[in-house]
Amino acid sequence: MVRFPEGFLWGAATASYQIEGAVGEDGRGTSIWDTFSHTPGKVYRGDTGDIACDHYHRLEEDLDLMADLGLQIYRFSVAWPRIQPEGSGAVNRKGLDFYRRLVEGLRQRSIEPMPTLYHWDLPQALEDRGGWMSRDTSERFAEYAGIVYEALADSVGFWITLNEPWVIAWMGHAKGVHAPGHKDTSKALAATHYLLLGHGLALEVMRSAGHDNQLGVTLSFSSVRAASGDPADAEAARRVDGNTNRLYLDPLFRGSYPGDMLEQYAGASDFAFVRDGDLETISRPIDFLGVNYYYRKTVVDGHNDSGLKTAEPYPDLNATTVLPEGVETTAMGWPVEPDGLTELLVRLHEEYTQVPIYITENGCAVYDYVDPEGEVDDRERISYFDAHFRAAHDAMRRGLDLRGYLVWSLLDNFEWALGYSKRFGIVFVEYDTQRRIPKASARWYTEVIERNGLED
Ligand code: FCB
């Protein structure tokens, strides 16, 4: 048996815009994802989150589903535009009430709530005033965090400020494939700083409210390696690691930006947005780190002339990620490399922090379908999870203080620019009827939770 420690928390994660729908209800304001998804050409097939999984209206049913699956912790996100429709000022009580009902419903079912305060749905009104390229947004975020915290701190023990600042900054501000759709390296750098600052300011507000809760942040990580022994590939891997991991880890845990990244981006930004005291704010102690891991990045220098298949070009970094020979890939085209998770977790523990870690997302997209018997036989997902749970356990044997594991995702949902074309759920959502059908992986996961481990 591969056994996890007593008290280990098994759960699942979602995010507001990806599942809630009800975008025009109970006073919710417009978010940048409403604007982006309604802009022709931005999201696959023109899909939007208008209805999504209709979770806002199906809260009780979804809570019962979580209880049936045996979940012990549930990570969701709070939609800022439901709380402050314009991103600042007056509080929309009806918005807060929805999350109150959600938290109460979880508590009644003995499921630990783990809210994320920002999972990408910035109020459009703030984007119109400069969004994450503006210091004002960091301050507004702290104010909003304080509002939600005051309302729910009594009944919620785990709090996550941001989800994946790297994805927000680089996919949303440099590549332009996510909202708000900017394509400018200097904007991604400013967004990086103001997101991290927003996290730090929000922590200060929450700490000063005087509850004894666990406060943390979730980062997206990839383990990174060079595709060959060529020193040029090793250098390229260093740059990709700097951008993906260290640009976020260093300010949070060491109070400084990595020197090689400041040099790397010297032509794009003078970093004048970093003011005295900002890095102290950003590096205030957290109680836990949320880790999202999907895949490893294997890197070649420059354009890819290695003969290996290209995964993703990084022109800013003069690097390209490639797929290792023979590697299995998911429906996203992402390589399946569970040992990359062990490598990442051990590195975090050895080089950065000893705070408890929660895996706040891990999972895979599969080409799921309902078979004639009405079942969804997603055995690829079962083997993905099985391998990654074992990989996490290996890191625990090497000293990592891992306290919980939350799979992405509870439900199939709006996968951002890819709309509903990619299914990550352990529960299938039939979008035209909104029927929920637990997949084979959900049944399997329930047994893992009951056993608190895996068979040998
Ligand atoms: C992560 C996001 C999450 C989901 C998964 C597949 O980057 O946090 O919302 O889209 O990827």
CSV table of C-alpha atoms and ligand atoms in Angstrom, one decimal:
chain,number,residue,atom,x,y,z
A,1,MET,CA,0.0,0.0,0.0
A,2,VAL,CA,1.1,3.5,-0.7
A,3,ARG,CA,-0.4,5.2,2.3
A,4,PHE,CA,-0.9,8.9,3.0
A,5,PRO,CA,-0.6,10.4,6.5
A,6,GLU,CA,-3.7,10.6,8.7
A,7,GLY,CA,-5.5,13.9,8.2
A,8,PHE,CA,-4.3,14.2,4.6
A,9,LEU,CA,-7.0,16.0,2.7
A,10,TRP,CA,-8.3,14.8,-0.7
A,11,GLY,CA,-10.4,17.0,-2.8
A,12,ALA,CA,-11.2,18.7,-6.1
A,13,ALA,CA,-11.0,22.2,-7.5
A,14,THR,CA,-13.0,24.5,-9.8
A,15,ALA,CA,-13.1,28.2,-10.6
A,16,SER,CA,-15.9,30.7,-10.7
A,17,TYR,CA,-16.0,31.7,-14.3
A,18,GLN,CA,-15.4,28.1,-15.5
A,19,ILE,CA,-18.5,26.7,-13.8
A,20,GLU,CA,-20.9,29.3,-12.4
A,21,GLY,CA,-22.8,30.7,-15.3
A,22,ALA,CA,-25.5,33.2,-14.2
A,23,VAL,CA,-23.3,36.0,-15.4
A,24,GLY,CA,-26.0,38.6,-15.3
A,25,GLU,CA,-27.7,37.6,-12.1
A,26,ASP,CA,-28.0,39.1,-8.6
A,27,GLY,CA,-26.0,42.2,-9.4
A,28,ARG,CA,-22.8,40.6,-10.8
A,29,GLY,CA,-20.7,43.0,-12.8
A,30,THR,CA,-18.8,42.3,-16.0
A,31,SER,CA,-15.4,40.6,-15.8
A,32,ILE,CA,-12.6,40.6,-18.3
A,33,TRP,CA,-13.5,37.0,-19.2
A,34,ASP,CA,-17.0,38.1,-20.2
A,35,THR,CA,-15.6,40.7,-22.5
A,36,PHE,CA,-12.9,38.4,-23.9
A,37,SER,CA,-15.1,35.4,-24.5
A,38,HIS,CA,-17.7,37.6,-26.3
A,39,THR,CA,-15.0,39.0,-28.6
A,40,PRO,CA,-15.1,37.1,-31.8
A,41,GLY,CA,-12.1,34.9,-32.5
A,42,LYS,CA,-10.8,34.8,-28.9
A,43,VAL,CA,-12.3,31.5,-27.7
A,44,TYR,CA,-12.7,28.3,-29.6
A,45,ARG,CA,-16.0,28.1,-31.3
A,46,GLY,CA,-17.1,31.3,-29.7
A,47,ASP,CA,-17.9,29.5,-26.4
A,48,THR,CA,-18.5,31.7,-23.3
A,49,GLY,CA,-19.0,31.2,-19.6
A,50,ASP,CA,-22.6,32.6,-19.8
A,51,ILE,CA,-24.1,29.3,-18.7
A,52,ALA,CA,-21.0,27.1,-18.1
A,53,CYS,CA,-22.1,24.3,-15.7
A,54,ASP,CA,-24.9,26.4,-14.4
A,55,HIS,CA,-23.4,25.8,-10.9
A,56,TYR,CA,-24.9,29.0,-9.6
A,57,HIS,CA,-28.3,27.5,-9.9
A,58,ARG,CA,-27.3,23.9,-9.1
A,59,LEU,CA,-25.4,24.6,-5.9
A,60,GLU,CA,-27.2,22.0,-3.8
A,61,GLU,CA,-27.0,19.3,-6.4
A,62,ASP,CA,-23.3,19.9,-6.8
A,63,LEU,CA,-22.7,19.9,-3.1
A,64,ASP,CA,-24.5,16.6,-2.8
A,65,LEU,CA,-22.3,15.3,-5.6
A,66,MET,CA,-19.2,16.3,-3.7
A,67,ALA,CA,-20.4,14.5,-0.6
A,68,ASP,CA,-21.3,11.4,-2.6
A,69,LEU,CA,-17.8,11.3,-4.0
A,70,GLY,CA,-16.4,11.5,-0.5
A,71,LEU,CA,-14.5,14.7,-1.0
A,72,GLN,CA,-12.8,16.1,2.1
A,73,ILE,CA,-11.8,19.5,0.7
A,74,TYR,CA,-13.2,21.7,-2.1
A,75,ARG,CA,-11.3,24.5,-3.8
A,76,PHE,CA,-13.5,27.1,-5.5
A,77,SER,CA,-13.0,30.7,-6.4
A,78,VAL,CA,-14.9,33.8,-5.5
A,79,ALA,CA,-15.9,36.0,-8.5
A,80,TRP,CA,-14.8,39.5,-7.6
A,81,PRO,CA,-17.5,41.1,-9.9
A,82,ARG,CA,-20.1,39.4,-7.8
A,83,ILE,CA,-18.8,41.0,-4.7
A,84,GLN,CA,-17.9,44.4,-6.1
A,85,PRO,CA,-19.5,44.7,-9.5
A,86,GLU,CA,-17.3,47.7,-10.4
A,87,GLY,CA,-14.1,46.4,-8.7
A,88,SER,CA,-14.2,48.9,-5.9
A,89,GLY,CA,-16.6,50.5,-3.5
A,90,ALA,CA,-20.0,49.2,-2.5
A,91,VAL,CA,-20.5,45.5,-1.7
A,92,ASN,CA,-23.1,43.5,-3.4
A,93,ARG,CA,-24.7,41.5,-0.6
A,94,LYS,CA,-26.3,39.0,-2.9
A,95,GLY,CA,-22.9,38.1,-4.3
A,96,LEU,CA,-21.5,37.4,-0.8
A,97,ASP,CA,-24.7,35.4,0.1
A,98,PHE,CA,-24.0,32.9,-2.7
A,99,TYR,CA,-20.5,32.1,-1.2
A,100,ARG,CA,-22.0,32.0,2.3
A,101,ARG,CA,-24.5,29.4,1.1
A,102,LEU,CA,-21.7,27.5,-0.6
A,103,VAL,CA,-19.5,27.5,2.5
A,104,GLU,CA,-22.4,26.5,4.8
A,105,GLY,CA,-23.3,23.7,2.4
A,106,LEU,CA,-19.8,22.4,2.5
A,107,ARG,CA,-19.6,22.6,6.3
A,108,GLN,CA,-22.9,20.7,6.6
A,109,ARG,CA,-21.3,17.9,4.5
A,110,SER,CA,-18.0,18.0,6.5
A,111,ILE,CA,-16.1,19.3,3.4
A,112,GLU,CA,-13.4,21.8,4.1
A,113,PRO,CA,-13.7,25.0,2.0
A,114,MET,CA,-10.6,26.4,0.3
A,115,PRO,CA,-11.5,29.6,-1.6
A,116,THR,CA,-9.3,31.3,-4.0
A,117,LEU,CA,-9.9,35.1,-4.1
A,118,TYR,CA,-8.7,35.6,-7.7
A,119,HIS,CA,-9.0,33.0,-10.4
A,120,TRP,CA,-8.8,35.4,-13.4
A,121,ASP,CA,-12.2,37.2,-13.5
A,122,LEU,CA,-11.1,40.8,-12.9
A,123,PRO,CA,-13.9,43.3,-12.9
A,124,GLN,CA,-13.9,44.9,-16.4
A,125,ALA,CA,-14.1,48.4,-14.7
A,126,LEU,CA,-10.6,47.8,-13.2
A,127,GLU,CA,-9.2,46.7,-16.5
A,128,ASP,CA,-10.5,49.9,-18.1
A,129,ARG,CA,-8.4,51.8,-15.5
A,130,GLY,CA,-5.2,49.9,-16.2
A,131,GLY,CA,-5.9,46.4,-14.8
A,132,TRP,CA,-3.0,44.5,-13.5
A,133,MET,CA,-0.6,47.0,-15.1
A,134,SER,CA,-1.7,49.5,-12.4
A,135,ARG,CA,-0.7,49.7,-8.8
A,136,ASP,CA,-4.3,50.8,-8.0
A,137,THR,CA,-5.5,47.2,-8.9
A,138,SER,CA,-3.2,45.7,-6.2
A,139,GLU,CA,-4.8,48.0,-3.7
A,140,ARG,CA,-8.3,47.3,-4.9
A,141,PHE,CA,-7.6,43.6,-4.6
A,142,ALA,CA,-6.5,43.9,-1.0
A,143,GLU,CA,-9.7,45.9,-0.2
A,144,TYR,CA,-11.8,43.2,-1.9
A,145,ALA,CA,-9.9,40.4,-0.1
A,146,GLY,CA,-10.7,42.2,3.2
A,147,ILE,CA,-14.4,42.2,2.4
A,148,VAL,CA,-14.6,38.5,1.6
A,149,TYR,CA,-12.4,37.7,4.5
A,150,GLU,CA,-14.5,39.6,7.0
A,151,ALA,CA,-17.7,37.8,5.8
A,152,LEU,CA,-16.3,34.3,5.8
A,153,ALA,CA,-13.2,34.1,8.0
A,154,ASP,CA,-15.2,32.5,10.8
A,155,SER,CA,-16.1,29.5,8.7
A,156,VAL,CA,-13.2,29.1,6.3
A,157,GLY,CA,-9.8,27.9,7.5
A,158,PHE,CA,-7.8,28.0,4.2
A,159,TRP,CA,-7.5,31.0,2.0
A,160,ILE,CA,-5.7,31.4,-1.3
A,161,THR,CA,-5.0,34.9,-2.6
A,162,LEU,CA,-4.2,34.3,-6.3
A,163,ASN,CA,-4.3,31.5,-8.8
A,164,GLU,CA,-1.3,31.2,-11.1
A,165,PRO,CA,0.1,34.8,-11.5
A,166,TRP,CA,2.4,33.4,-14.2
A,167,VAL,CA,-0.6,32.4,-16.4
A,168,ILE,CA,-2.3,35.7,-15.8
A,169,ALA,CA,0.7,37.8,-16.6
A,170,TRP,CA,2.1,35.8,-19.6
A,171,MET,CA,-0.9,34.3,-21.2
A,172,GLY,CA,-3.1,37.4,-20.6
A,173,HIS,CA,-0.6,40.2,-21.1
A,174,ALA,CA,2.3,38.9,-23.3
A,175,LYS,CA,0.8,36.1,-25.5
A,176,GLY,CA,-2.7,37.6,-25.5
A,177,VAL,CA,-4.4,34.2,-25.6
A,178,HIS,CA,-6.2,34.8,-22.3
A,179,ALA,CA,-8.1,37.9,-21.1
A,180,PRO,CA,-7.4,40.7,-21.2
A,181,GLY,CA,-5.5,39.8,-24.4
A,182,HIS,CA,-2.5,42.2,-24.3
A,183,LYS,CA,0.6,41.3,-26.3
A,184,ASP,CA,3.4,43.1,-24.6
A,185,THR,CA,6.3,41.8,-22.5
A,186,SER,CA,6.6,45.0,-20.5
A,187,LYS,CA,2.9,44.6,-19.6
A,188,ALA,CA,3.4,41.0,-18.4
A,189,LEU,CA,6.3,42.2,-16.2
A,190,ALA,CA,4.2,45.0,-14.7
A,191,ALA,CA,1.3,42.6,-14.2
A,192,THR,CA,3.7,40.1,-12.5
A,193,HIS,CA,4.7,42.7,-10.0
A,194,TYR,CA,1.3,44.1,-9.3
A,195,LEU,CA,-0.2,40.7,-8.9
A,196,LEU,CA,2.4,39.7,-6.4
A,197,LEU,CA,2.0,43.1,-4.6
A,198,GLY,CA,-1.8,42.5,-4.5
A,199,HIS,CA,-1.1,39.1,-2.9
A,200,GLY,CA,1.1,40.7,-0.2
A,201,LEU,CA,-1.3,43.6,0.5
A,202,ALA,CA,-4.2,41.2,0.7
A,203,LEU,CA,-2.2,39.1,3.2
A,204,GLU,CA,-1.6,42.1,5.4
A,205,VAL,CA,-5.3,43.0,5.4
A,206,MET,CA,-6.4,39.4,6.2
A,207,ARG,CA,-3.7,39.0,8.9
A,208,SER,CA,-4.7,42.2,10.6
A,209,ALA,CA,-8.3,40.9,10.9
A,210,GLY,CA,-7.1,38.7,13.6
A,211,HIS,CA,-8.4,35.2,12.8
A,212,ASP,CA,-6.2,32.1,13.1
A,213,ASN,CA,-6.6,30.8,9.5
A,214,GLN,CA,-4.1,29.4,7.0
A,215,LEU,CA,-3.3,31.9,4.3
A,216,GLY,CA,-1.4,31.0,1.1
A,217,VAL,CA,-1.0,31.5,-2.7
A,218,THR,CA,-1.2,29.1,-5.6
A,219,LEU,CA,1.4,29.2,-8.3
A,220,SER,CA,1.6,27.2,-11.6
A,221,PHE,CA,4.8,25.3,-11.8
A,222,SER,CA,6.6,23.2,-14.3
A,223,SER,CA,9.8,21.2,-13.7
A,224,VAL,CA,12.2,22.3,-16.4
A,225,ARG,CA,15.0,20.4,-18.1
A,226,ALA,CA,17.2,20.8,-21.1
A,227,ALA,CA,16.5,18.6,-24.1
A,228,SER,CA,20.1,17.6,-24.5
A,229,GLY,CA,23.6,17.9,-22.9
A,230,ASP,CA,24.3,20.9,-25.1
A,231,PRO,CA,25.3,23.9,-22.9
A,232,ALA,CA,23.1,26.2,-25.1
A,233,ASP,CA,20.1,24.0,-24.2
A,234,ALA,CA,21.0,24.2,-20.6
A,235,GLU,CA,21.1,28.0,-20.7
A,236,ALA,CA,17.7,28.0,-22.5
A,237,ALA,CA,16.3,25.8,-19.7
A,238,ARG,CA,17.6,28.2,-17.1
A,239,ARG,CA,15.8,31.1,-18.9
A,240,VAL,CA,12.5,29.1,-19.1
A,241,ASP,CA,12.8,28.1,-15.4
A,242,GLY,CA,13.5,31.7,-14.5
A,243,ASN,CA,10.4,32.9,-16.3
A,244,THR,CA,8.1,30.0,-15.2
A,245,ASN,CA,9.2,29.4,-11.6
A,246,ARG,CA,11.8,31.7,-10.2
A,247,LEU,CA,10.2,35.0,-11.2
A,248,TYR,CA,7.4,34.1,-8.7
A,249,LEU,CA,9.2,32.0,-6.1
A,250,ASP,CA,12.1,34.4,-5.5
A,251,PRO,CA,10.1,37.5,-4.7
A,252,LEU,CA,7.7,35.4,-2.5
A,253,PHE,CA,10.3,33.4,-0.6
A,254,ARG,CA,13.5,35.5,-0.9
A,255,GLY,CA,12.2,39.0,-1.2
A,256,SER,CA,14.0,39.7,-4.5
A,257,TYR,CA,13.5,39.2,-8.3
A,258,PRO,CA,16.1,36.8,-9.8
A,259,GLY,CA,19.1,38.7,-11.1
A,260,ASP,CA,19.2,36.8,-14.4
A,261,MET,CA,15.6,37.6,-15.1
A,262,LEU,CA,16.1,41.3,-14.5
A,263,GLU,CA,18.9,41.2,-17.0
A,264,GLN,CA,16.9,39.1,-19.4
A,265,TYR,CA,14.1,41.6,-19.5
A,266,ALA,CA,16.2,44.8,-19.2
A,267,GLY,CA,15.3,45.7,-22.8
A,268,ALA,CA,11.6,45.4,-22.1
A,269,SER,CA,11.3,47.1,-18.8
A,270,ASP,CA,13.2,49.3,-16.4
A,271,PHE,CA,11.2,47.8,-13.5
A,272,ALA,CA,10.5,51.3,-12.2
A,273,PHE,CA,7.2,49.9,-10.9
A,274,VAL,CA,9.1,48.2,-8.1
A,275,ARG,CA,9.0,50.6,-5.2
A,276,ASP,CA,10.8,50.6,-1.9
A,277,GLY,CA,9.1,48.2,0.5
A,278,ASP,CA,7.2,46.3,-2.2
A,279,LEU,CA,9.3,43.2,-1.9
A,280,GLU,CA,9.0,43.2,1.9
A,281,THR,CA,5.2,43.2,1.4
A,282,ILE,CA,5.4,40.5,-1.2
A,283,SER,CA,7.6,38.2,0.9
A,284,ARG,CA,5.5,38.3,4.1
A,285,PRO,CA,5.3,34.7,5.5
A,286,ILE,CA,2.6,32.5,4.2
A,287,ASP,CA,1.2,29.5,6.0
A,288,PHE,CA,1.1,27.1,3.0
A,289,LEU,CA,1.9,27.0,-0.7
A,290,GLY,CA,-0.6,25.9,-3.3
A,291,VAL,CA,1.1,23.9,-6.1
A,292,ASN,CA,-0.5,23.5,-9.5
A,293,TYR,CA,1.3,21.0,-11.7
A,294,TYR,CA,0.4,19.6,-15.1
A,295,TYR,CA,3.6,18.9,-17.0
A,296,ARG,CA,7.3,19.3,-17.3
A,297,LYS,CA,8.9,21.7,-19.8
A,298,THR,CA,11.8,20.2,-21.9
A,299,VAL,CA,13.7,23.0,-23.5
A,300,VAL,CA,15.9,23.6,-26.6
A,301,ASP,CA,17.8,26.8,-27.4
A,302,GLY,CA,16.4,29.1,-30.1
A,303,HIS,CA,14.0,27.7,-32.7
A,304,ASN,CA,13.5,24.0,-32.5
A,305,ASP,CA,15.8,22.2,-34.9
A,306,SER,CA,16.2,19.2,-32.6
A,307,GLY,CA,13.9,16.9,-34.6
A,308,LEU,CA,11.6,16.7,-31.6
A,309,LYS,CA,8.1,17.9,-31.8
A,310,THR,CA,7.6,21.5,-30.7
A,311,ALA,CA,5.4,22.0,-27.6
A,312,GLU,CA,5.5,25.8,-27.3
A,313,PRO,CA,7.8,28.6,-28.6
A,314,TYR,CA,9.2,31.2,-26.1
A,315,PRO,CA,10.4,33.9,-28.5
A,316,ASP,CA,11.1,36.4,-25.7
A,317,LEU,CA,13.4,33.8,-24.1
A,318,ASN,CA,14.9,32.6,-27.4
A,319,ALA,CA,13.8,29.1,-26.4
A,320,THR,CA,11.3,26.4,-27.4
A,321,THR,CA,9.8,23.6,-25.4
A,322,VAL,CA,9.6,20.2,-27.1
A,323,LEU,CA,8.0,16.8,-26.5
A,324,PRO,CA,10.5,14.2,-25.4
A,325,GLU,CA,10.7,11.2,-27.7
A,326,GLY,CA,7.9,8.7,-27.2
A,327,VAL,CA,6.2,10.6,-24.4
A,328,GLU,CA,2.5,10.1,-23.8
A,329,THR,CA,0.4,13.3,-24.3
A,330,THR,CA,-3.0,14.3,-23.0
A,331,ALA,CA,-5.9,15.8,-25.0
A,332,MET,CA,-4.2,19.2,-24.4
A,333,GLY,CA,-1.1,17.9,-26.0
A,334,TRP,CA,0.7,18.1,-22.6
A,335,PRO,CA,3.3,15.5,-21.9
A,336,VAL,CA,2.5,13.0,-19.1
A,337,GLU,CA,5.6,13.1,-16.8
A,338,PRO,CA,4.7,12.3,-13.2
A,339,ASP,CA,8.4,12.2,-12.1
A,340,GLY,CA,8.4,15.9,-13.0
A,341,LEU,CA,6.1,16.4,-10.1
A,342,THR,CA,8.5,14.6,-7.7
A,343,GLU,CA,11.4,16.6,-9.0
A,344,LEU,CA,9.4,19.9,-8.6
A,345,LEU,CA,8.2,19.1,-5.0
A,346,VAL,CA,11.6,18.1,-3.8
A,347,ARG,CA,13.1,21.2,-5.3
A,348,LEU,CA,10.5,23.5,-3.6
A,349,HIS,CA,11.3,21.8,-0.3
A,350,GLU,CA,15.1,21.9,-0.7
A,351,GLU,CA,15.5,25.3,-2.3
A,352,TYR,CA,12.6,27.4,-1.3
A,353,THR,CA,10.4,26.6,1.6
A,354,GLN,CA,9.4,24.3,4.4
A,355,VAL,CA,5.8,25.6,4.7
A,356,PRO,CA,3.1,22.9,4.2
A,357,ILE,CA,2.2,22.3,0.6
A,358,TYR,CA,-1.1,21.5,-1.0
A,359,ILE,CA,-1.4,20.3,-4.5
A,360,THR,CA,-4.2,22.7,-5.5
A,361,GLU,CA,-4.5,21.4,-9.1
A,362,ASN,CA,-3.4,18.5,-11.1
A,363,GLY,CA,-5.2,16.6,-13.8
A,364,CYS,CA,-5.5,15.9,-17.5
A,365,ALA,CA,-7.9,16.5,-20.4
A,366,VAL,CA,-9.2,13.3,-22.0
A,367,TYR,CA,-11.4,12.8,-25.1
A,368,ASP,CA,-14.2,11.6,-22.9
A,369,TYR,CA,-17.6,10.5,-24.2
A,370,VAL,CA,-20.6,8.7,-22.7
A,371,ASP,CA,-20.7,5.1,-24.0
A,372,PRO,CA,-23.9,3.2,-24.9
A,373,GLU,CA,-24.1,1.9,-21.4
A,374,GLY,CA,-24.2,5.5,-20.1
A,375,GLU,CA,-20.6,5.2,-18.6
A,376,VAL,CA,-17.6,7.4,-19.1
A,377,ASP,CA,-14.6,5.0,-19.1
A,378,ASP,CA,-11.7,7.5,-18.6
A,379,ARG,CA,-9.0,5.0,-17.8
A,380,GLU,CA,-6.3,7.4,-19.1
A,381,ARG,CA,-7.3,9.8,-16.3
A,382,ILE,CA,-7.2,7.1,-13.7
A,383,SER,CA,-3.7,6.1,-14.7
A,384,TYR,CA,-2.6,9.8,-14.9
A,385,PHE,CA,-3.8,10.4,-11.3
A,386,ASP,CA,-2.5,7.1,-10.0
A,387,ALA,CA,1.0,7.9,-11.3
A,388,HIS,CA,0.9,11.5,-10.0
A,389,PHE,CA,-0.4,10.5,-6.6
A,390,ARG,CA,2.5,8.1,-6.3
A,391,ALA,CA,4.9,10.7,-7.6
A,392,ALA,CA,3.8,13.1,-4.8
A,393,HIS,CA,4.1,10.3,-2.3
A,394,ASP,CA,7.7,9.8,-3.4
A,395,ALA,CA,8.4,13.4,-2.6
A,396,MET,CA,6.9,13.0,0.8
A,397,ARG,CA,9.3,10.1,1.5
A,398,ARG,CA,12.1,12.7,0.7
A,399,GLY,CA,10.8,15.1,3.4
A,400,LEU,CA,8.1,17.1,1.7
A,401,ASP,CA,5.3,18.2,4.0
A,402,LEU,CA,2.4,17.6,1.7
A,403,ARG,CA,-1.0,18.0,3.4
A,404,GLY,CA,-3.5,17.6,0.7
A,405,TYR,CA,-4.2,16.9,-3.0
A,406,LEU,CA,-7.0,18.5,-5.0
A,407,VAL,CA,-7.6,17.2,-8.5
A,408,TRP,CA,-8.5,19.4,-11.4
A,409,SER,CA,-11.4,19.3,-11.8
A,410,LEU,CA,-14.6,18.3,-10.1
A,411,LEU,CA,-16.6,19.0,-13.3
A,412,ASP,CA,-15.9,19.4,-17.0
A,413,ASN,CA,-16.0,23.1,-17.5
A,414,PHE,CA,-15.1,26.2,-19.6
A,415,GLU,CA,-11.4,25.6,-20.3
A,416,TRP,CA,-10.6,29.3,-21.1
A,417,ALA,CA,-9.5,29.9,-24.7
A,418,LEU,CA,-10.4,26.3,-25.5
A,419,GLY,CA,-14.0,26.7,-24.4
A,420,TYR,CA,-15.8,23.4,-23.7
A,421,SER,CA,-13.7,21.4,-26.1
A,422,LYS,CA,-11.4,20.1,-23.4
A,423,ARG,CA,-12.8,18.0,-20.5
A,424,PHE,CA,-10.8,17.9,-17.3
A,425,GLY,CA,-13.6,16.7,-14.9
A,426,ILE,CA,-13.9,13.5,-12.9
A,427,VAL,CA,-17.5,14.2,-13.5
A,428,PHE,CA,-18.8,14.5,-17.1
A,429,VAL,CA,-21.1,17.4,-17.8
A,430,GLU,CA,-23.6,16.9,-20.6
A,431,TYR,CA,-23.9,20.6,-21.5
A,432,ASP,CA,-27.2,20.6,-23.2
A,433,THR,CA,-29.0,19.0,-20.3
A,434,GLN,CA,-26.6,19.9,-17.5
A,435,ARG,CA,-26.6,16.3,-16.4
A,436,ARG,CA,-23.6,15.3,-14.2
A,437,ILE,CA,-22.3,11.8,-14.9
A,438,PRO,CA,-19.5,10.7,-12.6
A,439,LYS,CA,-16.7,9.1,-14.7
A,440,ALA,CA,-14.9,5.9,-13.9
A,441,SER,CA,-12.1,8.1,-12.4
A,442,ALA,CA,-14.6,9.6,-9.9
A,443,ARG,CA,-15.5,6.1,-8.6
A,444,TRP,CA,-11.8,5.2,-8.5
A,445,TYR,CA,-11.0,8.4,-6.6
A,446,THR,CA,-13.7,7.7,-4.0
A,447,GLU,CA,-11.9,4.5,-3.2
A,448,VAL,CA,-8.5,6.2,-3.0
A,449,ILE,CA,-10.0,8.6,-0.5
A,450,GLU,CA,-11.6,5.8,1.5
A,451,ARG,CA,-8.3,3.9,1.7
A,452,ASN,CA,-6.3,7.1,2.0
A,453,GLY,CA,-3.8,5.5,-0.4
A,454,LEU,CA,-3.2,3.3,-3.4
A,455,GLU,CA,-2.7,-0.5,-3.7
A,456,ASP,CA,0.8,-1.6,-4.5
B,1,FCB,C1,-4.9,25.9,-14.9
B,1,FCB,C2,-6.0,26.8,-14.4
B,1,FCB,C3,-7.3,26.1,-14.3
B,1,FCB,C4,-7.5,25.1,-15.5
B,1,FCB,C5,-6.3,24.2,-15.6
B,1,FCB,C6,-6.5,23.2,-16.7
B,1,FCB,O1,-3.9,26.7,-15.4
B,1,FCB,O2,-5.7,27.3,-13.1
B,1,FCB,O3,-8.3,27.0,-14.3
B,1,FCB,O4,-7.8,25.8,-16.6
B,1,FCB,O5,-5.2,24.9,-15.8
